[in-house]
Each structure stands twice: as structure tokens, then as C-alpha cells.
Amino acid sequence: MKRRGFLVILSGPSSAGKNTLLSAIKGRVPGMLYSISVTTRKPRPGERHGVDYFFLDDAEFTRLRDSGGLLEWAEYCGHYYGTPREFVEDSLAAGHIVITDIDIQGARQIRTAMPEAVAVFLMPPSLEELQKRIVARGTDSEAAIKERMKRAVDEMKYVVDYDYWILNTDLDQAVTDLLAIITAERQRVERTEFP
Ligand code: 5GP
């Protein structure tokens, strides 16, 4: 039996808890790989190049994008973000599940190019809680916090474009939900080649 690889897109407002959720499922799905995005945003304290993101300057980002090196890209709150094409395509071709954290615009581009991708929307427990988390992170200016909150409110309505949603009130429950989604998708007959 041979399994076909597939892409899992995880979207949701800034500080909905995507990174925490992704860290929590690390190693829990055999053969699942993480796509590391490129960004022109400056690293936050503790973030590492090649682990959290590939941190590029504007010229490097533009060069990569214009040479077709990105599967999708978007501008988010004044910075560029994109998904390196080669890693995702090679990993899928090798039969891996690949998971990626991308915003709504990027998710839309990927779903047009790869309709078989599985799109999951992570919802924060409430907008108040979301604001608390963004403020607690302590890395965004007041203007940036305002912009991220405004963006979050706008983004929530796009949940209807996704295949699944997860409410991130309790991390353990969110982990259980995401693992259930990935497991069910992996067992789809259409993703398996039977002898
Ligand atoms: P942050 O600056 O908080 O790390 O990320 C801001 C937003 O950019 C988040 O919504 C995140 O999902 C999104 N993002 C991260 N990587 C990518 C990417 O490769 N492509 C797109 N389109 N969005 C991304």
C-alpha cells in the first residue's frame, strides 16, 4: 500500500495559537514535515533563522518570488511572507504529509493551485483573549497591535472557506482535534494506492 502525500494548511488570526499547536503536535504524526516560510519581518526574541522562518531582506524575498520559488506569498501587516515551493513539492512527491502555517490570502492561492490540500482554521477563544495574547507577546507596537486586531476581526469571517475549524480554548483539545483531522485525511481511500 502506498500513501500519497498531502498538504495541511493551518490558518487563523495572529496569536490564535498556531505555533503553540504546531509545536505540540511535533513528532505525533509519523512522516509529517513542517514547511518553514520565508518572511521579511524581523525575528522576535528567541526566533531562529531556518527554524521559525527564513528571515530575508526585501531584495532576497523579491528575487525568490520573481524566480517562481514561492508556492504562494502574501503581504501581512507591512511584511512579506511566502512558502518555499521546492520543499513542499519535493516532500509531497516523496509521500510526506506537509503542514504549513499561512494566512488567509496564501491559503486561497494554495487551494487554487492544490485543491486536494486540507485547510484548517484555528479560532481563538475570543477576541478579548486574542488581544491579551498579542499584548502579552510584548513584541508589537501599539499601532501594530491595533492592525493585527483589526485584521483578526476581518479574518474570522473567512472560516467558511476552510474544510475544518478548531477552537483553541484548551490546547490538549486542539491537539486532539488536529490529530483527528490529519489521521482521517490520511486514511482517505483516494490518498492511498492499493496493490
Ligand atoms: P507572524 O508575523 O505572527 O509570524 O505571522 C503573521 C501571519 O503571517 C500569520 O497569519 C501567519 O499565518 C502568516 N504566515 C506565516 N507564514 C506565511 C507564509 O508562508 N505565507 C503566508 N501567506 N502567510 C504566512
Short mmCIF file of N, CA and C and ligand atoms in Angstrom, two decimals, residues 10 12 14 18 37-38 41 44 53 72-74 76 81-83 101-103 106 137 148, ligand 1:
data_model
loop_
_atom_site.label_atom_id
_atom_site.label_comp_id
_atom_site.label_asym_id
_atom_site.label_seq_id
_atom_site.Cartn_x
_atom_site.Cartn_y
_atom_site.Cartn_z
N LEU A 10 -2.70 25.44 7.97
CA LEU A 10 -3.27 25.90 9.24
C LEU A 10 -3.28 27.43 9.21
N GLY A 12 -5.37 31.17 10.72
CA GLY A 12 -6.10 31.71 11.86
C GLY A 12 -5.46 33.03 12.22
N SER A 14 -3.49 36.13 13.89
CA SER A 14 -2.24 36.25 14.62
C SER A 14 -2.51 36.00 16.11
N LYS A 18 -1.36 29.21 16.65
CA LYS A 18 -0.91 28.26 15.62
C LYS A 18 0.44 27.65 15.95
N SER A 37 8.44 28.96 6.40
CA SER A 37 8.18 30.08 5.49
C SER A 37 9.34 31.04 5.43
N VAL A 38 9.34 31.85 4.39
CA VAL A 38 10.27 32.99 4.35
C VAL A 38 9.49 34.23 4.76
N ARG A 41 9.76 40.01 7.83
CA ARG A 41 9.63 40.52 9.21
C ARG A 41 10.92 40.23 9.96
N ARG A 44 11.55 37.83 16.12
CA ARG A 44 11.20 38.18 17.51
C ARG A 44 12.25 37.52 18.40
N TYR A 53 11.44 30.76 10.83
CA TYR A 53 11.30 31.32 9.48
C TYR A 53 12.68 31.35 8.86
N GLU A 72 3.21 30.30 -2.80
CA GLU A 72 2.27 31.39 -2.56
C GLU A 72 3.00 32.44 -1.77
N TRP A 73 2.48 33.64 -1.77
CA TRP A 73 3.07 34.68 -0.93
C TRP A 73 1.99 35.69 -0.61
N ALA A 74 2.21 36.48 0.43
CA ALA A 74 1.24 37.50 0.81
C ALA A 74 1.94 38.59 1.59
N TYR A 76 1.48 40.87 4.88
CA TYR A 76 0.69 40.82 6.11
C TYR A 76 1.25 41.87 7.06
N TYR A 81 5.48 37.47 3.36
CA TYR A 81 5.60 36.08 3.81
C TYR A 81 5.40 35.18 2.60
N GLY A 82 6.08 34.05 2.58
CA GLY A 82 5.88 33.13 1.46
C GLY A 82 6.30 31.71 1.80
N THR A 83 5.77 30.77 1.01
CA THR A 83 6.06 29.35 1.21
C THR A 83 7.02 28.86 0.14
N ASP A 101 1.82 26.91 8.14
CA ASP A 101 1.05 27.97 8.83
C ASP A 101 1.04 29.17 7.90
N ILE A 102 -0.09 29.45 7.27
CA ILE A 102 -0.13 30.59 6.35
C ILE A 102 -1.41 31.39 6.53
N ASP A 103 -1.37 32.63 6.10
CA ASP A 103 -2.53 33.48 6.29
C ASP A 103 -3.60 33.16 5.24
N GLY A 106 -2.79 33.56 1.45
CA GLY A 106 -1.91 32.49 0.98
C GLY A 106 -2.67 31.18 0.86
N ARG A 137 2.65 39.10 24.24
CA ARG A 137 3.85 38.74 23.49
C ARG A 137 4.90 39.85 23.61
N ARG A 148 -3.11 44.28 13.87
CA ARG A 148 -3.29 42.82 13.96
C ARG A 148 -4.70 42.48 14.47
P1 5GP B 1 3.68 36.33 12.34
O1 5GP B 1 4.32 37.63 11.93
O2 5GP B 1 2.77 36.50 13.52
O3 5GP B 1 4.71 35.22 12.50
O4 5GP B 1 2.74 35.87 11.13
C1 5GP B 1 1.79 36.74 10.62
C2 5GP B 1 0.87 36.00 9.66
O5 5GP B 1 1.61 35.54 8.54
C3 5GP B 1 0.19 34.78 10.28
O6 5GP B 1 -1.20 34.85 9.97
C4 5GP B 1 0.83 33.61 9.58
O7 5GP B 1 -0.08 32.54 9.41
C5 5GP B 1 1.18 34.23 8.24
N1 5GP B 1 2.22 33.49 7.54
C6 5GP B 1 3.30 32.86 8.04
N2 5GP B 1 4.00 32.28 7.07
C7 5GP B 1 3.34 32.53 5.91
C8 5GP B 1 3.55 32.15 4.55
O8 5GP B 1 4.49 31.46 4.17
N3 5GP B 1 2.64 32.61 3.65
C9 5GP B 1 1.57 33.36 4.01
N4 5GP B 1 0.72 33.71 3.04
N5 5GP B 1 1.33 33.71 5.28
C10 5GP B 1 2.20 33.31 6.22
#
